[in-house]
Tab-separated table of C-alpha atoms in Angstrom:
chain	number	residue	atom	x	y	z
Y	1	MET	CA	81.617	-105.285	-68.219
Y	2	ARG	CA	82.298	-105.167	-64.509
Y	3	LYS	CA	82.250	-101.679	-62.991
Y	4	ILE	CA	84.135	-101.019	-59.764
Y	5	LYS	CA	82.217	-98.879	-57.295
Y	6	THR	CA	84.605	-96.113	-56.310
Y	7	GLY	CA	84.875	-93.219	-53.884
Y	8	ILE	CA	87.156	-90.198	-53.923
Y	9	VAL	CA	88.506	-87.980	-51.157
Y	10	GLY	CA	89.651	-84.464	-52.056
Y	11	LEU	CA	88.009	-82.397	-54.801
Y	12	GLY	CA	90.455	-79.550	-55.276
Y	13	ARG	CA	92.018	-78.881	-58.667
Y	14	LEU	CA	93.550	-82.340	-59.120
Y	15	GLY	CA	90.696	-84.096	-57.349
Y	16	LYS	CA	88.254	-82.630	-59.850
Y	17	VAL	CA	90.505	-83.832	-62.680
Y	18	HIS	CA	90.442	-87.409	-61.379
Y	19	ALA	CA	86.728	-87.357	-60.586
Y	20	THR	CA	85.818	-85.944	-64.000
Y	21	ASN	CA	88.043	-88.484	-65.728
Y	22	VAL	CA	86.365	-91.362	-63.882
Y	23	VAL	CA	82.904	-90.144	-64.852
Y	24	ASN	CA	83.701	-89.362	-68.493
Y	25	TYR	CA	86.610	-91.546	-69.579
Y	26	VAL	CA	87.212	-94.499	-67.245
Y	27	SER	CA	84.299	-96.826	-67.889
Y	28	GLN	CA	85.624	-99.524	-65.564
Y	29	LEU	CA	85.151	-97.265	-62.509
Y	30	ASP	CA	81.805	-96.045	-61.170
Y	31	LEU	CA	82.149	-92.957	-58.968
Y	32	ILE	CA	79.372	-93.237	-56.386
Y	33	ALA	CA	80.850	-91.484	-53.342
Y	34	ALA	CA	82.900	-88.352	-52.635
Y	35	CYS	CA	84.437	-86.853	-49.510
Y	36	SER	CA	85.579	-83.302	-48.784
Y	37	VAL	CA	85.589	-80.833	-45.907
Y	38	VAL	CA	84.581	-78.108	-48.383
Y	39	GLU	CA	80.820	-77.927	-48.937
Y	40	GLU	CA	81.159	-76.377	-52.401
Y	41	GLU	CA	83.241	-79.350	-53.528
Y	42	LEU	CA	80.589	-81.793	-52.352
Y	43	GLN	CA	77.950	-79.800	-54.210
Y	44	TYR	CA	80.128	-79.971	-57.313
Y	45	ALA	CA	80.330	-83.755	-56.997
Y	46	SER	CA	76.565	-84.076	-56.644
Y	47	LEU	CA	75.438	-81.534	-59.229
Y	48	ASN	CA	78.163	-81.793	-61.886
Y	49	LEU	CA	79.240	-85.410	-61.604
Y	50	GLY	CA	76.088	-87.124	-60.387
Y	51	VAL	CA	77.764	-88.628	-57.317
Y	52	GLU	CA	75.159	-90.390	-55.159
Y	53	LYS	CA	76.702	-90.104	-51.701
Y	54	THR	CA	78.806	-87.295	-50.237
Y	55	TYR	CA	80.649	-87.231	-46.915
Y	56	GLU	CA	82.629	-84.807	-44.798
Y	57	SER	CA	84.431	-87.663	-43.035
Y	58	PHE	CA	86.782	-90.042	-44.863
Y	59	GLU	CA	86.191	-92.776	-42.313
Y	60	GLU	CA	82.424	-92.484	-42.729
Y	61	MET	CA	82.724	-92.777	-46.502
Y	62	ILE	CA	84.884	-95.887	-46.209
Y	63	ASP	CA	82.585	-97.438	-43.581
Y	64	GLN	CA	79.209	-96.521	-45.043
Y	65	ALA	CA	79.526	-96.213	-48.824
Y	66	ASP	CA	79.200	-99.380	-50.895
Y	67	ILE	CA	82.594	-99.009	-52.578
Y	68	GLU	CA	85.400	-101.380	-53.561
Y	69	ALA	CA	88.047	-98.758	-54.250
Y	70	VAL	CA	89.001	-95.242	-53.222
Y	71	ILE	CA	90.981	-92.488	-54.961
Y	72	ILE	CA	92.932	-90.356	-52.469
Y	73	VAL	CA	93.597	-86.756	-53.530
Y	74	SER	CA	93.570	-85.177	-50.074
Y	75	PRO	CA	96.377	-83.092	-48.515
Y	76	SER	CA	99.654	-85.016	-48.520
Y	77	SER	CA	99.880	-85.126	-44.723
Y	78	LEU	CA	96.744	-87.292	-44.603
Y	79	HIS	CA	97.756	-89.886	-47.181
Y	80	THR	CA	99.387	-92.552	-45.028
Y	81	LYS	CA	96.573	-92.623	-42.450
Y	82	GLN	CA	93.891	-92.751	-45.125
Y	83	ILE	CA	95.684	-95.491	-47.072
Y	84	GLU	CA	95.977	-97.624	-43.958
Y	85	TYR	CA	92.355	-97.072	-42.930
Y	86	ALA	CA	91.040	-97.921	-46.389
Y	87	PHE	CA	93.237	-101.031	-46.610
Y	88	LYS	CA	92.059	-102.230	-43.180
Y	89	LYS	CA	88.508	-102.038	-44.532
Y	90	GLY	CA	89.428	-104.116	-47.586
Y	91	LYS	CA	89.401	-101.329	-50.188
Y	92	HIS	CA	91.690	-101.015	-53.189
Y	93	VAL	CA	93.551	-97.679	-53.130
Y	94	PHE	CA	94.813	-95.246	-55.737
Y	95	CYS	CA	96.744	-92.432	-54.030
Y	96	GLU	CA	98.142	-89.260	-55.492
Y	97	LYS	CA	101.784	-88.462	-54.850
Y	98	PRO	CA	103.450	-88.072	-52.484
Y	99	ILE	CA	102.552	-91.197	-50.549
Y	100	GLY	CA	103.378	-89.234	-47.381
Y	101	LEU	CA	105.647	-86.639	-45.824
Y	102	GLU	CA	107.413	-88.667	-43.121
Y	103	VAL	CA	109.716	-91.586	-43.975
Y	104	LYS	CA	108.762	-93.664	-40.924
Y	105	GLU	CA	105.051	-93.318	-41.684
Y	106	ILE	CA	105.612	-94.310	-45.310
Y	107	GLU	CA	107.699	-97.315	-44.287
Y	108	GLN	CA	104.927	-98.433	-41.952
Y	109	VAL	CA	102.203	-98.092	-44.570
Y	110	GLU	CA	104.376	-99.830	-47.191
Y	111	GLU	CA	104.761	-102.793	-44.839
Y	112	PHE	CA	101.009	-102.721	-44.216
Y	113	ILE	CA	100.295	-102.769	-47.973
Y	114	GLU	CA	102.749	-105.611	-48.617
Y	115	LYS	CA	100.874	-107.861	-46.168
Y	116	ARG	CA	97.655	-107.564	-48.193
Y	117	LYS	CA	98.491	-109.060	-51.562
Y	118	ASP	CA	94.821	-109.412	-52.511
Y	119	GLN	CA	94.319	-105.648	-52.505
Y	120	VAL	CA	95.624	-103.229	-55.136
Y	121	PHE	CA	97.630	-100.153	-54.202
Y	122	MET	CA	98.790	-97.741	-56.896
Y	123	LEU	CA	100.580	-94.401	-56.625
Y	124	GLY	CA	99.833	-91.517	-58.975
Y	125	PHE	CA	103.063	-90.899	-60.877
Y	126	MET	CA	101.144	-90.063	-64.045
Y	127	ARG	CA	104.148	-89.248	-66.251
Y	128	ARG	CA	104.849	-92.986	-66.489
Y	129	PHE	CA	101.532	-93.232	-68.369
Y	130	ASP	CA	102.257	-90.465	-70.876
Y	131	GLU	CA	102.760	-91.824	-74.406
Y	132	SER	CA	105.928	-89.810	-75.036
Y	133	TYR	CA	107.576	-90.950	-71.810
Y	134	GLN	CA	106.528	-94.551	-72.431
Y	135	TYR	CA	108.028	-94.399	-75.928
Y	136	ALA	CA	111.296	-93.045	-74.512
Y	137	LYS	CA	111.307	-95.745	-71.821
Y	138	GLU	CA	110.952	-98.477	-74.454
Y	139	MET	CA	113.973	-97.081	-76.302
Y	140	VAL	CA	116.014	-96.923	-73.113
Y	141	ASP	CA	115.066	-100.474	-72.141
Y	142	ARG	CA	116.061	-101.756	-75.602
Y	143	GLY	CA	119.479	-100.179	-75.143
Y	144	ASP	CA	119.018	-97.801	-78.083
Y	145	ILE	CA	121.014	-95.025	-76.396
Y	146	GLY	CA	123.373	-97.310	-74.512
Y	147	GLU	CA	124.054	-96.940	-70.807
Y	148	ILE	CA	122.562	-93.810	-69.241
Y	149	THR	CA	125.170	-91.357	-68.018
Y	150	LEU	CA	123.027	-88.282	-67.267
Y	151	VAL	CA	119.369	-87.326	-66.868
Y	152	ARG	CA	118.263	-83.695	-66.919
Y	153	CYS	CA	114.725	-82.697	-65.926
Y	154	TYR	CA	112.806	-79.424	-66.008
Y	155	GLY	CA	109.459	-79.092	-64.220
Y	156	ILE	CA	108.215	-75.505	-64.009
Y	157	ASP	CA	104.658	-74.367	-63.299
Y	158	PRO	CA	103.210	-71.307	-65.063
Y	159	SER	CA	103.821	-67.951	-63.390
Y	160	SER	CA	100.075	-67.228	-63.579
Y	161	GLY	CA	99.575	-69.607	-60.660
Y	162	LEU	CA	102.323	-68.214	-58.459
Y	163	PRO	CA	100.259	-65.609	-56.528
Y	164	SER	CA	97.715	-68.227	-55.444
Y	165	PHE	CA	100.523	-70.610	-54.532
Y	166	VAL	CA	102.060	-67.989	-52.232
Y	167	GLN	CA	98.799	-67.940	-50.274
Y	168	PHE	CA	98.768	-71.745	-50.298
Y	169	ALA	CA	102.288	-71.831	-48.842
Y	170	LYS	CA	101.391	-69.129	-46.317
Y	171	ASN	CA	98.667	-71.387	-44.948
Y	172	SER	CA	101.241	-74.196	-44.524
Y	173	HIS	CA	99.642	-76.511	-47.086
Y	174	SER	CA	102.775	-76.913	-49.215
Y	175	GLY	CA	105.229	-79.737	-48.694
Y	176	GLY	CA	107.866	-77.587	-50.357
Y	177	LEU	CA	109.102	-77.366	-53.930
Y	178	PHE	CA	111.097	-80.584	-53.946
Y	179	ILE	CA	108.418	-82.832	-52.498
Y	180	ASP	CA	105.458	-81.155	-54.237
Y	181	MET	CA	106.992	-80.828	-57.703
Y	182	ALA	CA	110.462	-82.334	-58.108
Y	183	ILE	CA	109.227	-85.705	-56.860
Y	184	HIS	CA	107.811	-86.406	-60.344
Y	185	ASP	CA	111.248	-85.885	-61.877
Y	186	ILE	CA	112.884	-87.924	-59.122
Y	187	ASP	CA	110.547	-90.768	-60.009
Y	188	LEU	CA	111.455	-90.433	-63.700
Y	189	VAL	CA	115.157	-90.635	-62.861
Y	190	ARG	CA	114.607	-93.865	-60.910
Y	191	TRP	CA	112.256	-95.266	-63.584
Y	192	PHE	CA	114.502	-94.597	-66.568
Y	193	THR	CA	117.783	-95.628	-64.945
Y	194	GLY	CA	116.692	-98.417	-62.610
Y	195	GLN	CA	119.078	-96.891	-60.073
Y	196	GLU	CA	118.624	-95.353	-56.653
Y	197	ILE	CA	119.955	-91.893	-55.789
Y	198	LYS	CA	122.737	-91.788	-53.204
Y	199	GLU	CA	123.773	-88.124	-52.913
Y	200	VAL	CA	122.028	-84.793	-53.503
Y	201	TYR	CA	122.974	-81.147	-53.394
Y	202	ALA	CA	120.126	-78.647	-53.773
Y	203	ILE	CA	119.871	-74.874	-53.997
Y	204	GLY	CA	117.057	-72.396	-54.599
Y	205	ASN	CA	116.016	-68.765	-54.736
Y	206	ASN	CA	113.021	-66.398	-54.541
Y	207	PHE	CA	113.081	-63.407	-56.856
Y	208	ALA	CA	109.440	-62.840	-57.835
Y	209	TYR	CA	108.042	-63.471	-54.335
Y	210	PRO	CA	110.780	-63.162	-51.672
Y	211	GLU	CA	108.173	-63.782	-48.954
Y	212	LEU	CA	108.142	-67.453	-49.932
Y	213	ALA	CA	111.375	-67.780	-47.967
Y	214	GLU	CA	109.439	-66.821	-44.825
Y	215	TYR	CA	107.206	-69.848	-45.387
Y	216	GLY	CA	110.157	-72.200	-45.860
Y	217	ASP	CA	109.663	-72.610	-49.598
Y	218	THR	CA	111.287	-71.502	-52.843
Y	219	GLU	CA	109.993	-70.528	-56.268
Y	220	THR	CA	112.973	-71.914	-58.192
Y	221	GLY	CA	115.129	-74.836	-57.129
Y	222	ALA	CA	117.799	-77.063	-58.606
Y	223	ALA	CA	119.369	-80.315	-57.476
Y	224	LEU	CA	122.482	-82.187	-58.561
Y	225	MET	CA	122.346	-85.917	-57.865
Y	226	LYS	CA	124.707	-88.884	-57.936
Y	227	LEU	CA	123.096	-92.250	-58.606
Y	228	SER	CA	124.127	-95.605	-57.160
Y	229	ASN	CA	126.105	-96.429	-60.349
Y	230	ASP	CA	127.662	-92.905	-60.430
Y	231	ALA	CA	125.379	-91.667	-63.225
Y	232	ILE	CA	124.283	-88.021	-62.833
Y	233	ALA	CA	120.868	-86.378	-62.588
Y	234	ILE	CA	120.145	-82.652	-62.752
Y	235	LEU	CA	116.718	-81.373	-61.715
Y	236	VAL	CA	115.284	-77.887	-62.148
Y	237	SER	CA	111.908	-77.188	-60.535
Y	238	GLY	CA	110.048	-73.919	-60.366
Y	239	ARG	CA	106.796	-72.036	-60.246
Y	240	ASN	CA	107.513	-69.127	-62.574
Y	241	ALA	CA	107.421	-70.068	-66.289
Y	242	ALA	CA	106.049	-67.035	-68.128
Y	243	HIS	CA	105.160	-69.008	-71.279
Y	244	GLY	CA	103.087	-71.753	-69.604
Y	245	TYR	CA	103.585	-75.176	-68.042
Y	246	HIS	CA	107.098	-76.394	-68.902
Y	247	VAL	CA	108.111	-80.032	-68.510
Y	248	GLU	CA	111.189	-81.374	-70.263
Y	249	THR	CA	113.328	-84.479	-69.794
Y	250	GLU	CA	116.680	-85.268	-71.437
Y	251	ILE	CA	118.396	-88.644	-71.175
Y	252	ILE	CA	122.011	-88.943	-72.317
Y	253	GLY	CA	123.552	-92.339	-72.929
Y	254	THR	CA	126.782	-93.816	-74.239
Y	255	LYS	CA	125.246	-94.336	-77.704
Y	256	GLY	CA	122.868	-91.411	-78.050
Y	257	MET	CA	120.383	-89.193	-76.274
Y	258	LEU	CA	116.631	-88.599	-75.997
Y	259	ARG	CA	114.740	-85.438	-75.231
Y	260	VAL	CA	111.054	-85.478	-74.271
Y	261	ALA	CA	109.159	-82.223	-74.849
Y	262	GLN	CA	112.070	-79.942	-75.655
Y	263	GLU	CA	109.393	-77.335	-76.299
Y	264	PRO	CA	106.170	-77.711	-74.283
Y	265	GLU	CA	103.880	-77.383	-77.294
Y	266	LYS	CA	100.139	-77.564	-76.746
Y	267	ASN	CA	99.391	-78.997	-80.178
Y	268	LEU	CA	100.642	-78.894	-83.770
Y	269	VAL	CA	99.242	-75.428	-84.500
Y	270	THR	CA	101.622	-72.616	-85.493
Y	271	ILE	CA	100.281	-69.054	-85.181
Y	272	PHE	CA	101.361	-66.314	-87.584
Y	273	ASP	CA	100.234	-62.842	-86.475
Y	274	GLU	CA	101.467	-59.401	-85.407
Y	275	LYS	CA	103.479	-61.016	-82.606
Y	276	GLY	CA	105.443	-63.126	-85.053
Y	277	VAL	CA	105.496	-66.896	-85.533
Y	278	ARG	CA	104.754	-68.900	-82.397
Y	279	ARG	CA	103.473	-72.202	-81.024
Y	280	PRO	CA	100.947	-72.292	-78.167
Y	281	CYS	CA	102.088	-73.987	-74.930
Y	282	SER	CA	100.174	-76.026	-72.378
Y	283	GLU	CA	98.870	-73.754	-69.646
Y	284	HIS	CA	98.869	-76.253	-66.764
Y	285	PHE	CA	99.603	-79.873	-65.868
Y	286	PRO	CA	96.015	-81.203	-66.262
Y	287	GLU	CA	96.167	-80.092	-69.888
Y	288	ARG	CA	99.666	-81.417	-70.654
Y	289	PHE	CA	99.080	-84.795	-69.007
Y	290	LYS	CA	95.337	-85.149	-69.628
Y	291	GLN	CA	95.597	-88.568	-71.262
Y	292	ALA	CA	98.193	-89.773	-68.773
Y	293	PHE	CA	95.821	-89.079	-65.876
Y	294	ILE	CA	93.138	-91.096	-67.664
Y	295	ASN	CA	95.553	-93.912	-68.528
Y	296	GLU	CA	96.708	-94.394	-64.944
Y	297	LEU	CA	93.164	-94.828	-63.634
Y	298	ILE	CA	92.384	-97.270	-66.433
Y	299	GLU	CA	95.459	-99.215	-65.329
Y	300	PHE	CA	94.290	-99.077	-61.701
Y	301	ALA	CA	90.927	-100.577	-62.658
Y	302	LYS	CA	92.593	-103.206	-64.843
Y	303	CYS	CA	94.812	-104.308	-61.967
Y	304	ILE	CA	91.761	-104.742	-59.731
Y	305	ILE	CA	89.754	-106.682	-62.313
Y	306	GLU	CA	92.617	-108.865	-63.527
Y	307	ARG	CA	94.297	-109.201	-60.102
Y	308	GLN	CA	97.561	-107.696	-61.290
Y	309	VAL	CA	100.221	-105.760	-59.388
Y	310	PRO	CA	100.579	-102.143	-60.571
Y	311	GLY	CA	103.922	-101.022	-61.960
Y	312	VAL	CA	103.971	-98.044	-59.570
Y	313	SER	CA	104.315	-99.221	-55.983
Y	314	ALA	CA	104.466	-97.910	-52.442
Y	315	LYS	CA	108.238	-98.462	-52.583
Y	316	ASP	CA	108.449	-96.043	-55.517
Y	317	GLY	CA	106.701	-93.492	-53.350
Y	318	LEU	CA	108.975	-94.188	-50.410
Y	319	GLU	CA	112.259	-93.932	-52.323
Y	320	SER	CA	111.211	-90.792	-54.212
Y	321	THR	CA	110.081	-89.134	-51.000
Y	322	LYS	CA	113.392	-89.946	-49.319
Y	323	VAL	CA	115.207	-88.170	-52.144
Y	324	ALA	CA	112.833	-85.190	-52.117
Y	325	LEU	CA	113.293	-84.786	-48.366
Y	326	ALA	CA	117.065	-85.035	-48.781
Y	327	CYS	CA	116.883	-82.264	-51.399
Y	328	THR	CA	114.868	-80.149	-48.979
Y	329	LYS	CA	117.454	-80.715	-46.240
Y	330	SER	CA	120.297	-79.854	-48.616
Y	331	PHE	CA	118.494	-76.673	-49.689
Y	332	GLU	CA	117.929	-75.664	-46.068
Y	333	THR	CA	121.452	-76.452	-44.834
Y	334	GLY	CA	123.473	-75.662	-47.960
Y	335	LYS	CA	125.269	-78.996	-47.621
Y	336	LEU	CA	125.617	-82.182	-49.647
Y	337	VAL	CA	123.286	-84.882	-48.292
Y	338	ALA	CA	124.061	-88.600	-48.571
Y	339	LEU	CA	120.957	-90.794	-48.585
Y	340	GLU	CA	122.737	-93.537	-46.627
Y	341	ASP	CA	123.393	-91.092	-43.792
Y	342	GLU	CA	119.735	-90.097	-43.772
Y	343	ALA	CA	118.703	-93.741	-43.374
Y	344	LYS	CA	120.735	-94.171	-40.175
């Protein structure tokens, strides 16, 4: 079996998830190089994952390491430049969302990618590779629930991670709630409906950590959206779920409705004790979407080997980012934002 020599840039929480998955679960990829500006992360790659070559410079890794593909899990502001550099050097690229933070930069890199049909680019919208979401998508595509009239999404991180996130936002690493978190739900809305989003109105608040407002972010946000065919989407994103990581998606159609993960159960175990009867919940996104993260990298490798075009494209990243930025603008201004106006 052919193994694709692969490098990775970024070994924070999600970077470690991807790197560990490659080493343990994705046999088609061979992780031989890693890049990070944090020495401890490079040591982790060498000692825990057996990575042969480590680099502090992304450009040096691309130029010097004998790799065919690279997995980009660096800060979002670096994505477009790193994608373009890797593509210029003939590498296949898997990039975590978002594809970038500026529309013009994303448009430029999308055009750059489109000119190189022999190279694979794939964006990390992992929920598309979750079995439950794929099952729901098959039902929608068959017309089982008729024409979609409304999509409602919840995406709320556990409150246990909120204090560390406040420090993260303080250091200006966050792209904001809508682009960091809601973008997954925005992608689901586009994926399930096949429609673009034309108007958004977003609001938010900070009750647990009011200082988040000083850093231009919010701990709880909501957005009401009108789609190109006048269907409706409602998104709720947050960072303060006391019970664990909460992701839920409801799709209402003219003939029925679907609900994915109404309760964010960790497994099929029910606990009976002095606290009553309860079901454990997933504590964080790497746990809830563990198999989805593995599945997307298997798909990435398959597309390289079989010369296929991934189902998740740079355009998906561009359109979702446009909507997320429009939500951010609506939140900041308190006004309805039309996507057509933003494009002018």
